[in-house]
Every structure is written in C-alpha cells, then in structure tokens.
Coordinates of C-alpha atoms and ligand atoms in Angstrom, one line a residue:
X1 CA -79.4 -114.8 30.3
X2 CA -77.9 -118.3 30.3
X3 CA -76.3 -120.6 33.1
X4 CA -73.0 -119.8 34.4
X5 CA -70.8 -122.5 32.9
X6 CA -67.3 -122.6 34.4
X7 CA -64.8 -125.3 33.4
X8 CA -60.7 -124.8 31.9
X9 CA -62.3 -124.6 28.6
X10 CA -64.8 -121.7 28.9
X11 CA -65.8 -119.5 31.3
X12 CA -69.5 -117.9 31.0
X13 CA -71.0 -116.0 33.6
X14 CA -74.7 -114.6 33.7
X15 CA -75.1 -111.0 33.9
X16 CA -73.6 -109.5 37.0
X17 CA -70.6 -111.3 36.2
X18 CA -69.0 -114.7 37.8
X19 CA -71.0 -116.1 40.8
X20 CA -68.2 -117.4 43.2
X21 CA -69.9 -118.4 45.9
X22 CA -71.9 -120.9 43.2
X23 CA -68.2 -121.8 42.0
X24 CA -67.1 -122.9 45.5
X25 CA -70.6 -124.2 46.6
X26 CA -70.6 -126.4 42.8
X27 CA -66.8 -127.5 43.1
X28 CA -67.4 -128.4 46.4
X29 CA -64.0 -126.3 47.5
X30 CA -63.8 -124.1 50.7
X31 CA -63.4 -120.5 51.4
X32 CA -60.2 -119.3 52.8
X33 CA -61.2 -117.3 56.1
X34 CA -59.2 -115.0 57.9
X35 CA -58.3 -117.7 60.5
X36 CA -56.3 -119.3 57.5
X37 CA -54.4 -116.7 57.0
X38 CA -53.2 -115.4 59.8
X39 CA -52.0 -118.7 60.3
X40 CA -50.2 -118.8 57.2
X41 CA -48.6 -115.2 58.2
X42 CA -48.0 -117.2 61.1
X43 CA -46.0 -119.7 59.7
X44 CA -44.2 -118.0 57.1
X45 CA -43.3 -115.1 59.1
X46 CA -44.4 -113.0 56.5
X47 CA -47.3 -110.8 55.9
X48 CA -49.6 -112.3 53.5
X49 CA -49.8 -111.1 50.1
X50 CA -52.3 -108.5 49.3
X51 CA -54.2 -111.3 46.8
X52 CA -54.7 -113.2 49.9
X53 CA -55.8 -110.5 52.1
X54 CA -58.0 -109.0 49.5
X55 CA -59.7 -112.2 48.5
X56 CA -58.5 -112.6 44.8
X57 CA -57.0 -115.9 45.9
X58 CA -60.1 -117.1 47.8
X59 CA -61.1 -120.8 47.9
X60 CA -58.5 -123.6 48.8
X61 CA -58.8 -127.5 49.0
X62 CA -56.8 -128.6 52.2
X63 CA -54.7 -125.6 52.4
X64 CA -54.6 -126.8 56.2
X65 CA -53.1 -130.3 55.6
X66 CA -50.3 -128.4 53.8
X67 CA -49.8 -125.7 56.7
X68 CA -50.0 -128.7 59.4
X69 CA -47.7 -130.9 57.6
X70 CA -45.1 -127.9 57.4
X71 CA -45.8 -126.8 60.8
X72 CA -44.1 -130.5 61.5
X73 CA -41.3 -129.9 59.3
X74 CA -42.7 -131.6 56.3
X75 CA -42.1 -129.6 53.1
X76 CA -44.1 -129.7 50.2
X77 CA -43.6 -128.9 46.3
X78 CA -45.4 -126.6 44.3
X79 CA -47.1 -127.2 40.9
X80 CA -48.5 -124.8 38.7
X81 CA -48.8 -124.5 34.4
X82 CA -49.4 -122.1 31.8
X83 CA -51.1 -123.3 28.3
X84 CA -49.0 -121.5 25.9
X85 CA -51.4 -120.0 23.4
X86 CA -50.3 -116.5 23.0
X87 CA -47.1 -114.5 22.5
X88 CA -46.5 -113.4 25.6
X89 CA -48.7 -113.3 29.5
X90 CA -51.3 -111.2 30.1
X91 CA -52.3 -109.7 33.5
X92 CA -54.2 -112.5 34.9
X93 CA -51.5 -114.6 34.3
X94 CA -49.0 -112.7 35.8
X95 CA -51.5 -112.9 38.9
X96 CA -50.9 -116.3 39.4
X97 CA -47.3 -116.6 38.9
X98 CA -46.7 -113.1 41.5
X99 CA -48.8 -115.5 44.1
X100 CA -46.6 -118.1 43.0
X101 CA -43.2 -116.7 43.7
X102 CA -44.7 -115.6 47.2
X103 CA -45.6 -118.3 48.1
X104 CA -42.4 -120.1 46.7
X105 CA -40.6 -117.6 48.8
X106 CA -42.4 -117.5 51.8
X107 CA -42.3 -121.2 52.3
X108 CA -38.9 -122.2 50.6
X109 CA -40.0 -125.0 48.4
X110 CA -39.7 -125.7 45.6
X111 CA -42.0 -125.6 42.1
X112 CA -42.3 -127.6 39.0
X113 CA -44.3 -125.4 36.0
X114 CA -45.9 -127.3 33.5
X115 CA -46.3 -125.8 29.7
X116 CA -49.3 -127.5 28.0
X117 CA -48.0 -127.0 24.9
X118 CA -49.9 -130.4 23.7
X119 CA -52.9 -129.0 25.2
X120 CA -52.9 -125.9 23.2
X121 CA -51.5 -127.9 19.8
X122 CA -55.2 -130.7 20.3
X123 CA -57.2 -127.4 21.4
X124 CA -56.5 -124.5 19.1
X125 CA -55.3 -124.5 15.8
X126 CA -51.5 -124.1 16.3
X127 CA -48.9 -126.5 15.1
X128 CA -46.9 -128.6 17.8
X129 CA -43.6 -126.6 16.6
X130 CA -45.2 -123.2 17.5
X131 CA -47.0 -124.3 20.2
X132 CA -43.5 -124.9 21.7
X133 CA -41.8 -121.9 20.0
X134 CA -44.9 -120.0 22.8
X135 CA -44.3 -122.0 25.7
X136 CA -40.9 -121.0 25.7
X137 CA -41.3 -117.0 25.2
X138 CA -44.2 -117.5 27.8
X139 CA -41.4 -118.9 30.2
X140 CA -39.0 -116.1 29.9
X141 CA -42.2 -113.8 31.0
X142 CA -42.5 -116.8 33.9
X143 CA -38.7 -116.6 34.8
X144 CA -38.9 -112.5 35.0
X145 CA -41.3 -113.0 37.8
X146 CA -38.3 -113.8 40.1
X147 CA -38.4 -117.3 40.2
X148 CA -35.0 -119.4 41.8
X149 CA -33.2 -120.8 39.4
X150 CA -32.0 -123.8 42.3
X151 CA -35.8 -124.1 43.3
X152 CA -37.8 -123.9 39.9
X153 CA -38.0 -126.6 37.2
X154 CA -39.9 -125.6 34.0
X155 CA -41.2 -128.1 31.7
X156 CA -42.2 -128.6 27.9
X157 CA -44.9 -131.3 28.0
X158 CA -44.2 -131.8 24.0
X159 CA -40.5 -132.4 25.5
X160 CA -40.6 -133.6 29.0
X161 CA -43.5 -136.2 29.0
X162 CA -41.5 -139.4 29.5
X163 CA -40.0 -141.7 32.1
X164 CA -42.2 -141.8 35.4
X165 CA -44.3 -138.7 34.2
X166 CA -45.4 -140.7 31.4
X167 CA -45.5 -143.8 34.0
X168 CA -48.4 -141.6 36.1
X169 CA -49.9 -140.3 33.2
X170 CA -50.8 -143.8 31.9
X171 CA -51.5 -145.1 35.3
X172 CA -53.6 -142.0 36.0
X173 CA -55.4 -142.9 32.0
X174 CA -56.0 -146.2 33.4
X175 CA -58.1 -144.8 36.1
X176 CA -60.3 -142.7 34.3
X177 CA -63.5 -143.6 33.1
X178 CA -65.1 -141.9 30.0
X179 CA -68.0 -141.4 32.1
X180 CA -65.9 -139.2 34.9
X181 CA -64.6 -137.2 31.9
X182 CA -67.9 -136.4 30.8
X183 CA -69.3 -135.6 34.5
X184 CA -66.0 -133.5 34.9
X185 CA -65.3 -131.8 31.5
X186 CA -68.2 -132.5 29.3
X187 CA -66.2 -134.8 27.3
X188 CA -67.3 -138.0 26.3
X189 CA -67.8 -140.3 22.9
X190 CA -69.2 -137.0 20.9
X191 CA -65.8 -135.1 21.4
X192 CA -63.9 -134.7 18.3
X193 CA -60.4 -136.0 18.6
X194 CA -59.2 -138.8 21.0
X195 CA -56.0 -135.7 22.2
X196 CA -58.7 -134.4 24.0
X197 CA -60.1 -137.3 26.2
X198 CA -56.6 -137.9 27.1
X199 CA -55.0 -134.6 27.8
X200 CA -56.2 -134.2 31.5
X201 CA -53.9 -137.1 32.3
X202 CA -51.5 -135.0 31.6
X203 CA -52.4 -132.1 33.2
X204 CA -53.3 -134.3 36.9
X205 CA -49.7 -136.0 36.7
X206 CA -47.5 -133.4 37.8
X207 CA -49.3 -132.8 41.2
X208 CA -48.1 -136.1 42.3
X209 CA -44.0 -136.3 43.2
X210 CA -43.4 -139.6 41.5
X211 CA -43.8 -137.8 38.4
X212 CA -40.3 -136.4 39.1
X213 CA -37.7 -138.8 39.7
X214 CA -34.7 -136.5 38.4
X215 CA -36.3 -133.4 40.2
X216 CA -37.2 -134.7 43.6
X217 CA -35.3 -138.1 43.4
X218 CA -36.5 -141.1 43.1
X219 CA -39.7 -142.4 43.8
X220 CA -40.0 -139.3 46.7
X221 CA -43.2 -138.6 48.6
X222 CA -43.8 -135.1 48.8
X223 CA -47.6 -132.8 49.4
X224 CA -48.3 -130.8 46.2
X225 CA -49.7 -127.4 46.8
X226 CA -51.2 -126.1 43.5
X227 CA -51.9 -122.4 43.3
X228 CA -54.2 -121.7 39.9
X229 CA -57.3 -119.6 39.0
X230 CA -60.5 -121.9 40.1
X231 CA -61.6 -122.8 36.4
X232 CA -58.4 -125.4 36.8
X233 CA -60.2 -126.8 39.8
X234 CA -61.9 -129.8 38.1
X235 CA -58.6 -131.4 37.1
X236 CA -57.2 -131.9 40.5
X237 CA -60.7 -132.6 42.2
X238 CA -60.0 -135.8 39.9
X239 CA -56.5 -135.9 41.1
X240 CA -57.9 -136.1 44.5
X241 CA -60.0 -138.7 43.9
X242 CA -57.4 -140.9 42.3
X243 CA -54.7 -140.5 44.7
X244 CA -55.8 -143.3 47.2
X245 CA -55.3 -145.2 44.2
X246 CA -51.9 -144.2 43.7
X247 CA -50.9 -144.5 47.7
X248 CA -50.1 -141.1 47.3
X249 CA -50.8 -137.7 48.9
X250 CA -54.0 -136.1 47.7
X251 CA -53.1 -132.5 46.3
X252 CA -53.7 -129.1 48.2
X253 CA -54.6 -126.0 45.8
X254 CA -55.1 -122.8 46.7
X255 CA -57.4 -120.9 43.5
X256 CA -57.9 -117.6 42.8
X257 CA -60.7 -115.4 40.9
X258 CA -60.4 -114.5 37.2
X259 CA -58.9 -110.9 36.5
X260 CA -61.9 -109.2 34.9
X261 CA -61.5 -108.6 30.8
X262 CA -60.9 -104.9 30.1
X263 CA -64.5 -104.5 29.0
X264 CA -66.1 -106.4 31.9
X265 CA -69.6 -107.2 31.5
X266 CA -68.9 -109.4 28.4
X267 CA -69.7 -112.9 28.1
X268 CA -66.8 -114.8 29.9
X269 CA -66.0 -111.4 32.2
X270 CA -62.2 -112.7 32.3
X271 CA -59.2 -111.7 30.3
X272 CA -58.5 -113.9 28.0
X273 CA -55.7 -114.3 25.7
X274 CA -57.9 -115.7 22.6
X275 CA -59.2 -112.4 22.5
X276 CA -56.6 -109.4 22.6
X277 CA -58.4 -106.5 22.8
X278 CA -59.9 -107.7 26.4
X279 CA -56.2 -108.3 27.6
X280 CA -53.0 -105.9 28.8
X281 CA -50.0 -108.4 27.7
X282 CA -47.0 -108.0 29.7
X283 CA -44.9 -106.4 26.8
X284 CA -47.6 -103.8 26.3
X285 CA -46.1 -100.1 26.2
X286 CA -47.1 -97.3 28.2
X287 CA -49.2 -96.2 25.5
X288 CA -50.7 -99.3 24.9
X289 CA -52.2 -99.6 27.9
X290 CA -53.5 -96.3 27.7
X291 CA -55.2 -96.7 24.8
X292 CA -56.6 -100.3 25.9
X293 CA -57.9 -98.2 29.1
X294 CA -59.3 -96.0 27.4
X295 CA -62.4 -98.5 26.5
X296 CA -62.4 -99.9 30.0
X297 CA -65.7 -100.6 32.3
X298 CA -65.5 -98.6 35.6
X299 CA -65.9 -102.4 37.3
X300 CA -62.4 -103.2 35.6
X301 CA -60.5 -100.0 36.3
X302 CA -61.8 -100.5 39.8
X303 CA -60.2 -104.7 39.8
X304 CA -57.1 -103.5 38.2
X305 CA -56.5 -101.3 41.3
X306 CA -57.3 -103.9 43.6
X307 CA -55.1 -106.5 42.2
X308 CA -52.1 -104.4 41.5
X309 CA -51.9 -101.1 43.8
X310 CA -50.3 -103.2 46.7
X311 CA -50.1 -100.1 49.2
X312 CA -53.4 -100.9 51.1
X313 CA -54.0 -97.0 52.2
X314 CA -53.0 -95.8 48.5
X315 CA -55.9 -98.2 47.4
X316 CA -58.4 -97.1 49.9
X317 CA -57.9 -93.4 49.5
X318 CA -58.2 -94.0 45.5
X319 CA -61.7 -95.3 45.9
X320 CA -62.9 -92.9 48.2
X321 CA -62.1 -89.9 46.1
X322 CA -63.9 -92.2 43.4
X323 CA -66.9 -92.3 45.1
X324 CA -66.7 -88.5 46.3
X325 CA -66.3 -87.7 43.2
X326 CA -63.2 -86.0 43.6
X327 CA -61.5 -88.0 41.3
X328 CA -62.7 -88.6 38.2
X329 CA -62.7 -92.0 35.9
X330 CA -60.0 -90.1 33.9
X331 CA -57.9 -89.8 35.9
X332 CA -58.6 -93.5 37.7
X333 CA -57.3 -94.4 34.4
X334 CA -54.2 -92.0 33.9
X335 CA -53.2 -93.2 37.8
X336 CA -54.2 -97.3 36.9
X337 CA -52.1 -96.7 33.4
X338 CA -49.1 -95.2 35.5
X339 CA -49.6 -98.5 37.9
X340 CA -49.4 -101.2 35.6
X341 CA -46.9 -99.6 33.3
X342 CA -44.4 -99.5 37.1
X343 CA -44.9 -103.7 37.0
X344 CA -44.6 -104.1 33.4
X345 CA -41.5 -102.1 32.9
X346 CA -40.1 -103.5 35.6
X347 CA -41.0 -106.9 34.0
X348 CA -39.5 -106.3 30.8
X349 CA -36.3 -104.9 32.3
X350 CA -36.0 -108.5 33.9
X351 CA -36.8 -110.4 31.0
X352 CA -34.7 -108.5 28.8
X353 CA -32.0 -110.4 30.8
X354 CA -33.5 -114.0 30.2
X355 CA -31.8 -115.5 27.2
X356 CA -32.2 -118.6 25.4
X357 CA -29.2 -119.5 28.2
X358 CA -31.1 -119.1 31.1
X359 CA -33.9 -120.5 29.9
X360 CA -32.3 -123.8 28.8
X361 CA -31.5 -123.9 32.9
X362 CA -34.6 -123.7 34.1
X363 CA -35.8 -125.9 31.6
X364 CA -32.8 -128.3 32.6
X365 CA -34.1 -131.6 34.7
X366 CA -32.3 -131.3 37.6
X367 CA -32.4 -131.5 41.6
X368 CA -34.8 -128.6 43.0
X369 CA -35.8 -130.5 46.3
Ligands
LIG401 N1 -54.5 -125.7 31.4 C1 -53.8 -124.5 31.8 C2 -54.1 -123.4 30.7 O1 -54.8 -123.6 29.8 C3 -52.3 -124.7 31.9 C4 -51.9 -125.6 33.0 C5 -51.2 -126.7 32.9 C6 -52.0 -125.3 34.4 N2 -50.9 -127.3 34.1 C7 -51.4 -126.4 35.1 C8 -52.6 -124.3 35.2 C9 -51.4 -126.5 36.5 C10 -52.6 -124.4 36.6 C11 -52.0 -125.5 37.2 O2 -53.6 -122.3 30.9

C-alpha cells in the first residue's frame, strides 16, 4: 500500500481510493461550501449545476474574488485544455467541459481552450502531426458540448503558440526555477528531455489575458477562472505565484474529482484514456457500453449515477432500492447503460454536425470578449 501521489502526470491513490481531503489539505486549495454556492446561484440566477451541488466540483482557489469582481460588473474569461492523446473524450472529460459550458452560460463570458498537443507529442510516443490530427477530433467532441461559437476560441498549441502567448510563455520560463519544477512536478536535472522542463510554461500562459491580444484585444486585463480536475492544480498554484510578477491578476480555478475508472479500486481509481478498457469514450455505442458495464465495481456504477442522472429524486430513489435490495446491480447497470447512452447519442448527433468548417471557426483567432 503506497503513498497517494497526485500530480497531471499520474494519479495513485492508496486503497480506499483518492483521499481528497489530503489533496485539498497538500495543495493548500479550499473547499467550496454551501455558502459559495448559493451565492453563485445567486449571481447567476441560475440553479447550480448538479456537479456543484453534489460535490464533484469541490475545491476552488479564490472562487470569491471571481464572484466579487462580477458582482461589480467586472467580467472574467474562462481557460480550460484538453491534452489530446486519444481518439476521441471519455466520460471524465466530458465532465469538465459540461461544467464548462455551464458556467460559460451562466456567467456570459467568454473561454479560451487550450490543446496540448506539444504536451502529449514530449510525453507519449505520438508524432507532432498526429498529435494534432487528435486535438482536432477531440475538439469536435469539445464543440458538441454546446459551446458559442462568438464566445469560444479553441487553440492548437503546435499552431497557436506565438505572438504575446509565446511573449508570457518565455517571460513566465524566465521565472521558473529548476528547483520549483522539481518541488512542483518532480522534474528536475534527472528528467529525460529538456520538452518536459519547459512545457508547464505553456500550459500557465493562457490563464493570464495578455496571452490573447487578437482574442481579448490588446494588452487587456481580465480575471481567469479555470475550471479543471484538481490533478491540474499544481500548474496554476505556480501561476499564482508568478502573477505579482507579471502585474497581473492571479487566476481563480474551480477543480473537480476524478470520474472513477470502470473497475474502481485499481491503482490510479480514475478513467483514463491510456488505458481503454477503464474508460466509456464518447463515440461508444449502446452496446459498448454495455459490455464495458458489464465488468464494472458497484463503487463505479454507483459514481456514474451520481455524475450523470441530473434528476436529483430519480438519483435518490435509485440508491435506495439499491440498498433495499429491490433493485439489483443488473439492473443498476441496464438503467446506468440507458443513462449514458441518452448523453452520448445526444452528443454524437451534435457532433455529427461539426465539420472541418466549423471547426476551422472555432479554431479561428478572433474577438470573443
Ligand atoms: N494537461 C491537460 C491534460 O493532460 C490539458 C490541459 C492544457 C488543461 N491546458 C489545460 C487542462 C488547462 C485544464 C486546464 O489533459
């Protein structure tokens, strides 16, 4: 039984799967109470999505600086990424780009998504030309999420990095010590390429709205909110640091829990695209995810519900028949199967509609602001 070690490159938790109240305790984030969001519903007018309410998005850094600035009619961007490293999304991805649009909706504002392409090219064994060949199938899944076109501006870091993104990413270089990589990311002088010692730069750059001169205008200063899962946290908790250097506004981020791997109770205890049989991709059939479900841990069939049944008396009554035993894990799965397959049909009928067209819009530098 080892240590849990949480960090964007691997996630291991101990038995009994991820500790995250040790997450949020070692991060040094905060817990989002129910205070928080009622004030968000507040704000928005809206109620809050069932990932907030249910506590799958669950720990924040300055969530309130965000909410107090907009409360005086400051807006804010938001940034979020996706490393491209498989076909298409799985689940857990989709869970952070459906908090995404919510909160892109409920607040008006608009979003910049980065695809690391780069990152996946120095960290797996892809070539840069695939790698990007990914990133832009992955952001036809992205755009079938609902994203606005007028608010949303998608970018290829193999394609975009340049101008005064490449101006942060260098300044941002110039700011980090060897030795912070190594306290943040165990990287250090033993690492085996040079790609990897710099990549973070790249990933810390677009939370700052300087990066995007031909998005926001030039040389704009806006608050970033950045909505992720919590094993992204240690890049921003650098771009906090850095940005009194910068003279700019230190990023907000609001992180969620990992979606628990089909067989839960493994190693890492979070789906992962490396490994397929652990995930449900977004372009799996019906029958697909049947069969995958047919393997799964009770823990998992359990999670699935939570995330993704979004009636809140549907969910409750399901568990209680579980526990009575008037429902048996059978038919938990033939009900979850039925579930997922209603928001991945409904996915695939969207993205059948992004073409190479709509995605060159997105994809399009442009005003979003
Ligand atoms: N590193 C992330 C991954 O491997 C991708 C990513 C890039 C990202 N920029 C981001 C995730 C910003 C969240 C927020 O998937």
């Amino acid at each position: 039984m080892g240590e849990q070690v949480v960090t964007p490159y691997s996630v291991s938790a101990r038995n009994g799967g991820v500790d995250y109240a040790r997450i949020v305790s070692d991060f040094g984030c905060k817990l989002i109470d129910p205070q928080l969001i009622q004030r968000l519903e507040k704000l928005t007018n809206k109620p809050a999505h069932p990932f907030l309410r249910r506590g799958i998005f669950f720990a924040h850094r300055d969530l309130e600086s965000i909410l107090d600035a907009y409360e005086q009619g400051h807006k804010f961007f938001l940034y979020t990424g996706r490393g491209p490293s498989s076909e298409s999304l799985h689940l857990g991805h989709l869970v952070q780009f459906m908090f995404t649009k919510y909160l892109q909706d409920a607040f008006d504002v608009p979003l910049v998504i980065q695809l690391s392409d780069d990152e996946k090219f120095i960290w797996k064994d892809i070539s840069q030309e695939e790698c990007q060949r990914l990133g832009r199938n992955n952001a036809k899944d992205i755009i079938s999420c609902g994203f606005r076109l007028e608010r949303t501006f998608i970018f290829s870091n193999l394609d975009y990095v340049s101008g005064a993104l490449f101006d942060n990413v260098l300044t941002i270089s110039s700011f980090l010590s060897i030795n912070a990589m190594s306290a943040v990311f165990g990287l250090n002088a033993e690492t085996d390429v040079l790609g990897k010692l710099l990549y973070p730069a790249v990933q810390i750059a677009p939370a700052f709205s300087t990066s995007f001169n031909d998005v926001f205008g030039e040389g704009i200063k806006m608050r970033c909110l950045i909505p992720c899962a919590i094993d992204q946290d240690p890049y921003f908790r650098l771009s906090r640091d850095l940005a009194p250097r910068l003279k700019l506004y230190k990023p907000a981020l609001i992180e969620s829990r990992f979606l628990p791997s089909i067989q839960a109770g493994d190693d890492s205890g979070k789906m992962s695209a490396s490994s397929p049989n652990s995930a449900i991709f977004v372009t799996d059939t019906l029958e697909e995810i049947k069969q995958k479900l047919a393997g799964a841990a009770v823990e998992s069939v359990l999670a699935y519900f939570t995330f993704f049944e979004e009636n809140d008396a549907v969910l409750e009554e399901m568990k209680a028949d579980f526990s009575s035993g008037k429902r048996s894990l059978e038919d938990l799965k033939n009900d979850l199967s039925k579930a997922l397959w209603e928001v991945l049909e409904n996915l695939q009928q969207l993205k059948a509609e992004v073409d190479d067209k709509i995605l060159s819009e997105f994809m399009r530098p442009r005003l979003i602001r």
